XYZ file of C-alpha atoms in Angstrom:
494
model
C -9.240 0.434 -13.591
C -7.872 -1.489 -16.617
C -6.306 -1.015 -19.703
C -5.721 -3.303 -22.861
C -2.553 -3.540 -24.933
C -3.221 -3.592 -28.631
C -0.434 -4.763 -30.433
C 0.393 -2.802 -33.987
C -0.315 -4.877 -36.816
C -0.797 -8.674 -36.867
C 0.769 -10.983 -33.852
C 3.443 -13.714 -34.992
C 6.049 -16.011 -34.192
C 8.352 -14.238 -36.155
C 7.705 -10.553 -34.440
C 10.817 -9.869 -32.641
C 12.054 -6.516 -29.904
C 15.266 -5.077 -29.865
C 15.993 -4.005 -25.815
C 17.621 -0.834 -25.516
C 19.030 0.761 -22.239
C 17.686 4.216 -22.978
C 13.836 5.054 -22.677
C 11.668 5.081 -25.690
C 7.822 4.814 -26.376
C 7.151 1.367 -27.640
C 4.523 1.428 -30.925
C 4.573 -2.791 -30.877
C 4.159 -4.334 -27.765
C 3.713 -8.386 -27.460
C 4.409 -9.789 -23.864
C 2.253 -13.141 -24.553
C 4.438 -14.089 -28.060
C 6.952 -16.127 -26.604
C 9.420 -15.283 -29.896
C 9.267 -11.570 -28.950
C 9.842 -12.186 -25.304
C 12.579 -13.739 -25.036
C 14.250 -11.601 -28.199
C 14.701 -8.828 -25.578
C 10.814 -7.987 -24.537
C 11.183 -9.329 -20.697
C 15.049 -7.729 -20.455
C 12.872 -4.611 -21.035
C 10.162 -5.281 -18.941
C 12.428 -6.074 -16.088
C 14.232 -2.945 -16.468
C 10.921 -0.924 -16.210
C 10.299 -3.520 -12.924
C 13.249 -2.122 -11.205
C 12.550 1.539 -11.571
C 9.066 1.110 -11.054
C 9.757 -0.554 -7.856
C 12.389 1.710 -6.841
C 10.317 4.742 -7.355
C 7.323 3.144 -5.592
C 9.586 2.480 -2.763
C 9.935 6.206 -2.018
C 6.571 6.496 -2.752
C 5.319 4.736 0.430
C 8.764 5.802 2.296
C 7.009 9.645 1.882
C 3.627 8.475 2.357
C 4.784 7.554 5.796
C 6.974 9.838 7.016
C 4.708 11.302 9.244
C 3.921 8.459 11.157
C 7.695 8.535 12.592
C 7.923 12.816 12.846
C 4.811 12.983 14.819
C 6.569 11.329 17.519
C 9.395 14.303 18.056
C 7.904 16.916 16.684
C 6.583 17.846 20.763
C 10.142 17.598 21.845
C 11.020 19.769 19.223
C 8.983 22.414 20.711
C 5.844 22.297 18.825
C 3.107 22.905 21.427
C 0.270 20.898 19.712
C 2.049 17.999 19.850
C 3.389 18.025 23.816
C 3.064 15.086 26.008
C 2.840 12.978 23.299
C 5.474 10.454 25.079
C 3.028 11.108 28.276
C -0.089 9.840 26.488
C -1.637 13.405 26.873
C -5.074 12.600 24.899
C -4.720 16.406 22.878
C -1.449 15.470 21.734
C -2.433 11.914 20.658
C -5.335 13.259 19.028
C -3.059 15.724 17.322
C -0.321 13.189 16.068
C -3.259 10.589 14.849
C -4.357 13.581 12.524
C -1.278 14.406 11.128
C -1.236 10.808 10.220
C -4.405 9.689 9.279
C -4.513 13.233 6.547
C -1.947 11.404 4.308
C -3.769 8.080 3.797
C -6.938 9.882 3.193
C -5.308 12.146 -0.057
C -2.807 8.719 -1.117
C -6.335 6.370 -0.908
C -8.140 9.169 -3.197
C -5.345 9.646 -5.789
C -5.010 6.087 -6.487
C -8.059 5.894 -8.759
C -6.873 9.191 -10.980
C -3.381 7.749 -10.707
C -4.286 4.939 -12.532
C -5.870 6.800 -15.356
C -2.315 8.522 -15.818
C -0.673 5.385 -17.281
C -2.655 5.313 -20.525
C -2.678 8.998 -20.655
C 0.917 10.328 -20.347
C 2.617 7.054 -20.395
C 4.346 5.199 -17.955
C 8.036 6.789 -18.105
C 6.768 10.151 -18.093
C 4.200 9.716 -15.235
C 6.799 7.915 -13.137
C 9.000 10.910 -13.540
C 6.542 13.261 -12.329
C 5.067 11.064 -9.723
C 8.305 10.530 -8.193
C 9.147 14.373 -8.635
C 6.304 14.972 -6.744
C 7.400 13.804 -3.600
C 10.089 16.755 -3.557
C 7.351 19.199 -2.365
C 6.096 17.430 0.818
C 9.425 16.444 2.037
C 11.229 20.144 0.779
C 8.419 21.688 2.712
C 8.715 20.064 5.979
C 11.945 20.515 6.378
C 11.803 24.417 5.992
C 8.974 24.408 7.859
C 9.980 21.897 10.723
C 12.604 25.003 11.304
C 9.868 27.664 12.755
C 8.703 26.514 15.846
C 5.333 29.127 15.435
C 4.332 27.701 12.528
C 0.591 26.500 13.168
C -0.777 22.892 13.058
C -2.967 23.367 9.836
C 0.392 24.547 7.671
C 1.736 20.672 8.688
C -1.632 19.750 8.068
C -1.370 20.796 4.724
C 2.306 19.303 4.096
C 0.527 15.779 5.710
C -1.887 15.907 2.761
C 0.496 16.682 0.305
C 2.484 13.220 1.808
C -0.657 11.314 0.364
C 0.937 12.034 -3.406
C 3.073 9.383 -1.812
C -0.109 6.694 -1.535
C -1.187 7.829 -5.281
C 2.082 6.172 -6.390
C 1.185 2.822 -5.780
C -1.846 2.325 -8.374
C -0.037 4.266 -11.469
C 2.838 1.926 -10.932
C 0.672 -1.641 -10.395
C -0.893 -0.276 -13.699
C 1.992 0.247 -15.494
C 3.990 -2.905 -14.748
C 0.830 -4.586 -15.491
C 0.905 -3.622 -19.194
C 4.876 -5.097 -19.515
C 5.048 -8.866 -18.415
C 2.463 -11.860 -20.559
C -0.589 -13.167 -18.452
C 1.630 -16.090 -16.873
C 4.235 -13.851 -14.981
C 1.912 -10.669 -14.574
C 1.242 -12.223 -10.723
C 4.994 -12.624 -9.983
C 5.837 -9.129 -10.875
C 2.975 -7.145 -9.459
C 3.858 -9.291 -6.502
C 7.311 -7.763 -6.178
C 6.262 -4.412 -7.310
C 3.532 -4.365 -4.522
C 6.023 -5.653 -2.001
C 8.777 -3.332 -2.990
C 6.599 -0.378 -2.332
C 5.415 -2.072 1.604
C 9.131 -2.007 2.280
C 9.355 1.204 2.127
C 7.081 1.993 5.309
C 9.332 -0.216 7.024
C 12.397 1.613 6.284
C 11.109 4.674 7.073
C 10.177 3.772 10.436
C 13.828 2.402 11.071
C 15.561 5.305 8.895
C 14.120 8.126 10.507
C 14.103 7.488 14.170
C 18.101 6.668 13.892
C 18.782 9.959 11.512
C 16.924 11.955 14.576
C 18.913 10.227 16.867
C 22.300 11.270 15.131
C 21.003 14.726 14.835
C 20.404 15.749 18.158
C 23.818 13.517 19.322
C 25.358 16.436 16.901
C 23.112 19.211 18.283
C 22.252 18.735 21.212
C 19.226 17.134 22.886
C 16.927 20.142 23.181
C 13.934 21.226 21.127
C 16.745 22.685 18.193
C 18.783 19.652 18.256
C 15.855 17.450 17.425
C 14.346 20.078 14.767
C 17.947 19.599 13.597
C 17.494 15.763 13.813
C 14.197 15.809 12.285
C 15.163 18.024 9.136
C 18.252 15.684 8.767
C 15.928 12.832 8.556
C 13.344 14.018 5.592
C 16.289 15.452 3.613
C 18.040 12.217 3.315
C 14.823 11.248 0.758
C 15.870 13.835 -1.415
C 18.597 12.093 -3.190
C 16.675 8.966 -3.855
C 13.727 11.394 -5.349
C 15.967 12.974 -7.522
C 17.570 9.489 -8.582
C 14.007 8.241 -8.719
C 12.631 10.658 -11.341
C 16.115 11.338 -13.510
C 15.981 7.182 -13.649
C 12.315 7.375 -14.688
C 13.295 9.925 -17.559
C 16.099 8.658 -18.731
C 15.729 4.665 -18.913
C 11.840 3.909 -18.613
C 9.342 3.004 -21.318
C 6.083 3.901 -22.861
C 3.699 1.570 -24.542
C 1.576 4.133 -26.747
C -0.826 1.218 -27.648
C -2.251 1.001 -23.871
C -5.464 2.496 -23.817
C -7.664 2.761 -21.211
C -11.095 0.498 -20.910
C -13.830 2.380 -19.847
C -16.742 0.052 -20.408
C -14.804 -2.755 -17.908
C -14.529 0.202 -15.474
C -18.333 0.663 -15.611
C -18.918 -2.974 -15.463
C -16.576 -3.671 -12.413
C -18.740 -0.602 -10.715
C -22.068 -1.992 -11.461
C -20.547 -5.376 -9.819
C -21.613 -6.441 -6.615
C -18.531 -7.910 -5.763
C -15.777 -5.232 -6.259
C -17.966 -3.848 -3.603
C -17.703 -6.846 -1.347
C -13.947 -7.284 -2.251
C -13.291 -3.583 -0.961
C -14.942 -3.926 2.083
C -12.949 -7.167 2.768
C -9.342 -5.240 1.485
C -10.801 -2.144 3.772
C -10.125 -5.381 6.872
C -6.639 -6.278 5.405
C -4.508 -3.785 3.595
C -6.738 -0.736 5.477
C -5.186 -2.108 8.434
C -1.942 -2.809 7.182
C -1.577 1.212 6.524
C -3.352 2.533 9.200
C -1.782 0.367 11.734
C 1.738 1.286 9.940
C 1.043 4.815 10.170
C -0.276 4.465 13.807
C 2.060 2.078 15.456
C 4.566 4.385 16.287
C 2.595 7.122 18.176
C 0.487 4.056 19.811
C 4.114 2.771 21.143
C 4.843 6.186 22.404
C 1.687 7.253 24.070
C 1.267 3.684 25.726
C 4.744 2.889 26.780
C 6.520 6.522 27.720
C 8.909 4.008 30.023
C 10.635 2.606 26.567
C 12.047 6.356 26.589
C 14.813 5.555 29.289
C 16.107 2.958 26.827
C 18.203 3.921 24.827
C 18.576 1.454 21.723
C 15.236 0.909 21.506
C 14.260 5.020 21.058
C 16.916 4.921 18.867
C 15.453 1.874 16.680
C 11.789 3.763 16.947
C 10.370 2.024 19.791
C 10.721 -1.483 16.966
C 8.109 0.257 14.964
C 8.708 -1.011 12.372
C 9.199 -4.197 12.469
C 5.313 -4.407 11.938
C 5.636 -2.893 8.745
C 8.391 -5.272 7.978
C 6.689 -8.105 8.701
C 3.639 -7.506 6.710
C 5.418 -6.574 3.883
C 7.007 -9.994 3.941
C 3.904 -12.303 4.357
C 1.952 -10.590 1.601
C 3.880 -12.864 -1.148
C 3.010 -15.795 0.867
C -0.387 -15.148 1.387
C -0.781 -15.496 -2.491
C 1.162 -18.764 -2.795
C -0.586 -20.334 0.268
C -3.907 -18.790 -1.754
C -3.211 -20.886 -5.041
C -2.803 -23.865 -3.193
C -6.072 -24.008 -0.915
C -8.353 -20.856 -2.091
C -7.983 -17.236 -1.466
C -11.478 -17.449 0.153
C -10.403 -19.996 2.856
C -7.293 -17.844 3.865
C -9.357 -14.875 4.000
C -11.676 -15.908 6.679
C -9.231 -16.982 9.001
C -7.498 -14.395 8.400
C -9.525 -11.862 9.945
C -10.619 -14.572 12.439
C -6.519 -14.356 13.965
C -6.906 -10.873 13.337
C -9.925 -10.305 15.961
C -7.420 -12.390 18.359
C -4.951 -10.607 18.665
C -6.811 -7.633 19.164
C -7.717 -9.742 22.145
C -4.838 -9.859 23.211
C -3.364 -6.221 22.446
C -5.952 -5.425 25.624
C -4.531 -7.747 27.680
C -0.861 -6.689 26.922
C -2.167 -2.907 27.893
C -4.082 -4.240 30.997
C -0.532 -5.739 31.699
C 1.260 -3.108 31.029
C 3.382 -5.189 29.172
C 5.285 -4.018 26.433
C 6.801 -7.481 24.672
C 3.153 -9.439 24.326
C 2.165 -5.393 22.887
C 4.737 -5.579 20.553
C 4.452 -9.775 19.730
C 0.520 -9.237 19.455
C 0.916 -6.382 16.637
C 3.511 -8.363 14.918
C 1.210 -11.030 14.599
C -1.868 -8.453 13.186
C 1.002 -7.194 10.669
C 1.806 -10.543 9.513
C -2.154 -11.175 9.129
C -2.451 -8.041 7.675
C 0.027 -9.221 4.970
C -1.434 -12.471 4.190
C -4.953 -11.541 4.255
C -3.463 -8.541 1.193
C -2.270 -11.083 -0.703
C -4.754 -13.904 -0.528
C -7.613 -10.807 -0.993
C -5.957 -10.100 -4.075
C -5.862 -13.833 -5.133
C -9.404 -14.023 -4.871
C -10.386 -10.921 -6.974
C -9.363 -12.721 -10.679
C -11.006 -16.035 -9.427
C -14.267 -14.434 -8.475
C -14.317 -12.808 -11.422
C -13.793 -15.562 -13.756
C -15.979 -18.170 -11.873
C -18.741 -15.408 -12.255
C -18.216 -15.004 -16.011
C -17.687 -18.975 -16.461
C -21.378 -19.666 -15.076
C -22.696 -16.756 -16.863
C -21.237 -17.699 -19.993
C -22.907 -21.519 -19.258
C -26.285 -20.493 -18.397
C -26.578 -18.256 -21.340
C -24.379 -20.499 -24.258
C -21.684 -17.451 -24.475
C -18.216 -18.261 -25.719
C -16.097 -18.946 -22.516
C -13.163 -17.651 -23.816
C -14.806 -14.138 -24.424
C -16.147 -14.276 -21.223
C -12.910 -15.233 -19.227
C -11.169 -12.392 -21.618
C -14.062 -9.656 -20.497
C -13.570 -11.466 -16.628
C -9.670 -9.939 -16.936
C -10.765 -6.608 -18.035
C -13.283 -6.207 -15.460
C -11.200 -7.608 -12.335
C -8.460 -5.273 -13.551
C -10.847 -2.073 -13.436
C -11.842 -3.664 -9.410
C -8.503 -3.386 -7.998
C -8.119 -0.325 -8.935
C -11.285 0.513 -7.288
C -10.501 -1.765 -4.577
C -7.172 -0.619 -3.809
C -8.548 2.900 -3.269
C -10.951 2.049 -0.693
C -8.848 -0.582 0.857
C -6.013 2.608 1.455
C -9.057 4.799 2.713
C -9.856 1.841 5.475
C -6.313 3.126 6.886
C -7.967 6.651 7.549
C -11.065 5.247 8.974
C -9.261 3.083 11.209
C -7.105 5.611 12.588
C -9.821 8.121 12.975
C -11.683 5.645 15.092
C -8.440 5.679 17.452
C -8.578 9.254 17.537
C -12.282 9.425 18.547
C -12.133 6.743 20.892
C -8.948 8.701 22.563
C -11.015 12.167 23.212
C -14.181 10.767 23.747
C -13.517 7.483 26.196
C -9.796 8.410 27.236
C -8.825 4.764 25.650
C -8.155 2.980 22.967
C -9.994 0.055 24.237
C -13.590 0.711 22.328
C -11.869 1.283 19.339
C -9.526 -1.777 19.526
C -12.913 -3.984 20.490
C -14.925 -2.503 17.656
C -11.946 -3.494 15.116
C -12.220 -7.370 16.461
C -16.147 -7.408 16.119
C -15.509 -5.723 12.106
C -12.805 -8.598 11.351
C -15.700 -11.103 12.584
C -18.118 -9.349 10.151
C -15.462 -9.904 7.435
C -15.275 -13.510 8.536
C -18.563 -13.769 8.231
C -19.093 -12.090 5.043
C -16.202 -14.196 3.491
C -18.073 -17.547 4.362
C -21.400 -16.017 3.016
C -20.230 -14.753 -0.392
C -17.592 -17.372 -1.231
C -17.521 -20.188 0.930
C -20.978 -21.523 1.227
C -21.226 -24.884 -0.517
C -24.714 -23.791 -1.796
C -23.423 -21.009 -3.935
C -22.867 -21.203 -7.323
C -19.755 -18.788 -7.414
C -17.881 -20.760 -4.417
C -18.020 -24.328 -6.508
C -17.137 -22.665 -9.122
C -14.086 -21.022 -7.451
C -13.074 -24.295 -5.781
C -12.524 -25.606 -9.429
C -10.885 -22.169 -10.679
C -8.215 -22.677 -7.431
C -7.863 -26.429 -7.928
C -6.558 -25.939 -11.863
C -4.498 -23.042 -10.891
């Protein structure tokens, strides 16, 4: 998904913006003329940045929630989820459910998210996107409170979590209309990683809010539906900031229109299909991992229950989430300096490693090389997001370079169209890269009823990342290929 900004009347050096704190639709819009840029153009486009990223933060904070609630809810005395902390293969089951249903609805709202931008505008949409979120976390905690109420009802509230995951694309699309070509990468960088923090937090907010709650209550089944309601309410100040913020100091640019015809032609392309099944490898298992890793700690390690501290900090959950979020920015800058493709493949090479050695630490029974051995598929998680993402733009552009040679086309025209068209792929990309989350925890579930382990699913994930390897090399690696020397020149004049 794309969109172009079309600047009323004619561009010049004398165009200049006047910022303004309060939020306003924007008729003239010129990021890449330096006069109107620095005139007050990037004080506004910062101050859209910060909202953006704040309400995409609570975006992914909501989206994630119920990885961390599965993990009490049996203790709060809902039967379908008891014997969790013993590993009882129902319960698992249950809890990997409840998680997978809100990266399933978040990976199929990003596309129609992304539409939004150009539709109702960016300040509006971020209102409502953030308002949103008050329904999922309103609803579990009334329901949370009545210990009958069936699995599907939470079922339901999981899904509605996913408008959570939606957030994600209408905000990349947004910022991407505010900032020139030359800083676009630095602020969709921060946006992106703003947004990742927010599972992290969430997996160290919640577990110490429960804690407090039942320390107040007490430490039966009403202490830690006291603990649990505690924990989801505390969001609701944030939302509330979140959309009121949005409203009140956020902008619109009425010239962004959508571009359908690069939509079509990213579709039609080959590889914004090989590019999602790659970002399926890396951000799929950044979120489904995220969402997992606490119930996986839980249902492996019930002995981590007697310590204290460390049920208090979530088992360390989320330091995995932490992590990741923090070697995605690097895995673009180590991308521009020796090719997003290169990074890539070894990439999911470490990443069939240390699934490796996640089955020896549970042979071993060992909880630290459990714990080091995820950290180290979070922080390839991370890198591999960023230097996927690095690759998109360069694949497109090396393929529209060599077009535009064999047939005598303008380059510039077809580098412009290459924009448009890897614009419209990461939208696409990003929605079946979220949707690789579901899959993967799905394929925990299944292997969890069916073998009683998680060892087939764990080996089937290192034979995929090998695929992806393998895939990487073939597509845009091999020295034989037109689009790989091209891209070796496209990364060496970055």
């Amino acid at each position: 998904m794309t969109a172009t900004v079309a600047a009323t009347g004619q561009q010049s050096d004398t165009t200049t913006f006047e910022h303004r704190k309060r939020g306003r639709w924007l008729d003239t819009w010129e990021p890449d003329n330096p006069k109107f840029w620095e005139s007050g153009g990037n004080h506004t486009a910062r101050k859209n940045l910060t909202f953006s990223v704040f309400a995409e933060n609570l975006g992914f904070s909501v989206w994630v929630i119920w990885g961390t609630v599965v993990t009490s809810m049996g203790l709060a005395g809902f039967d379908f989820l008891a014997g969790l902390g013993k590993g009882n293969p129902i319960a698992v089951s249950n809890a990997l459910l409840l998680t997978s249903t809100p990266t399933l609805v978040g990976a199929a709202l990003r596309i129609p998210y992304t539409f939004a931008i150009p539709k109702f505008g960016g300040r509006a949409f971020t209102a409502f996107s953030a308002a949103m979120l008050l329904i999922p976390t309103v609803g579990l905690a009334y329901f949370i409170n009545h210990p009958g109420t069936p699995m599907w009802v939470f079922m339901i509230l999981a899904a509605l979590a996913g408008f959570g995951g939606g957030n994600f694309s209408s905000s990349m699309a947004n910022i991407n209309f505010f900032f020139p070509e030359g800083k676009k990468g630095s602020a969709l960088g921060i946006n992106a990683a703003g947004g990742n923090l927010g599972v992290a937090q969430t997996q160290l907010v919640l577990p110490l809010v429960i804690t407090l709650g039942t320390h107040i209550m007490a430490k039966d089944a009403a202490g830690y539906r006291f603990g649990i309601t505690l924990s989801v309410l505390v969001w609701i100040p944030f939302i509330l900031i979140a959309a009121f913020g949005a409203l009140r100091y956020m902008d619109s640019i009425s010239t962004a229109k959508s571009d359908g015809r690069s939509y079509k032609l990213a579709l039609t392309n080959r590889h914004t299909w090989v590019m999602s099944f790659l970002y399926v490898g890396t951000f799929g298992s950044f979120i489904g991992f995220s969402f997992a890793f606490p119930t996986l700690i839980k249902a492996n390690f019930p002995d981590l229950a007697k310590i204290g501290w460390i049920t208090t900090l979530g088992n360390l959950a989320f330091l995995g989430a932490l992590v990741g979020s923090f070697s995605r920015p690097f895995g673009g800058w180590v991308s521009d300096k020796v090719g997003g493709a290169k990074i890539t493949m070894f990439v999911f090479g470490g990443m069939a490693v240390t699934c490796a050695l996640i089955m020896a630490a549970l042979e071993l029974k060992s909880f630290p090389l459990y714990l080091i051995s995820f950290l180290l598929l979070f922080v390839l998680t991370g890198i591999g997001n960023g230097s996927t993402y690095r690759m998109i733009p360069s694949i497109f552009s090396a393929e529209a370079k060599k077009y535009a040679s064999e047939h005598g086309l303008d380059a510039g025209d077809a580098v412009a169209s290459a924009r448009r068209q890897a614009g419209a792929a990461i939208g696409v990309i990003g929605a079946v890269g979220a949707a690789g989350g579901y899959l993967l925890q799905q394929a925990l579930r299944l292997s969890n009823i069916n073998f009683h382990s998680m060892a087939p699913a764990f080996w089937s994930y290192a034979a995929a990342f090998l695929v992806m390897s393998s895939v990487t090399w073939f597509f845009y690696l091999r020295s034989s290929f037109g689009i790989a020397r091209i891209s070796s020149l496209a990364y060496a004049n970055v």
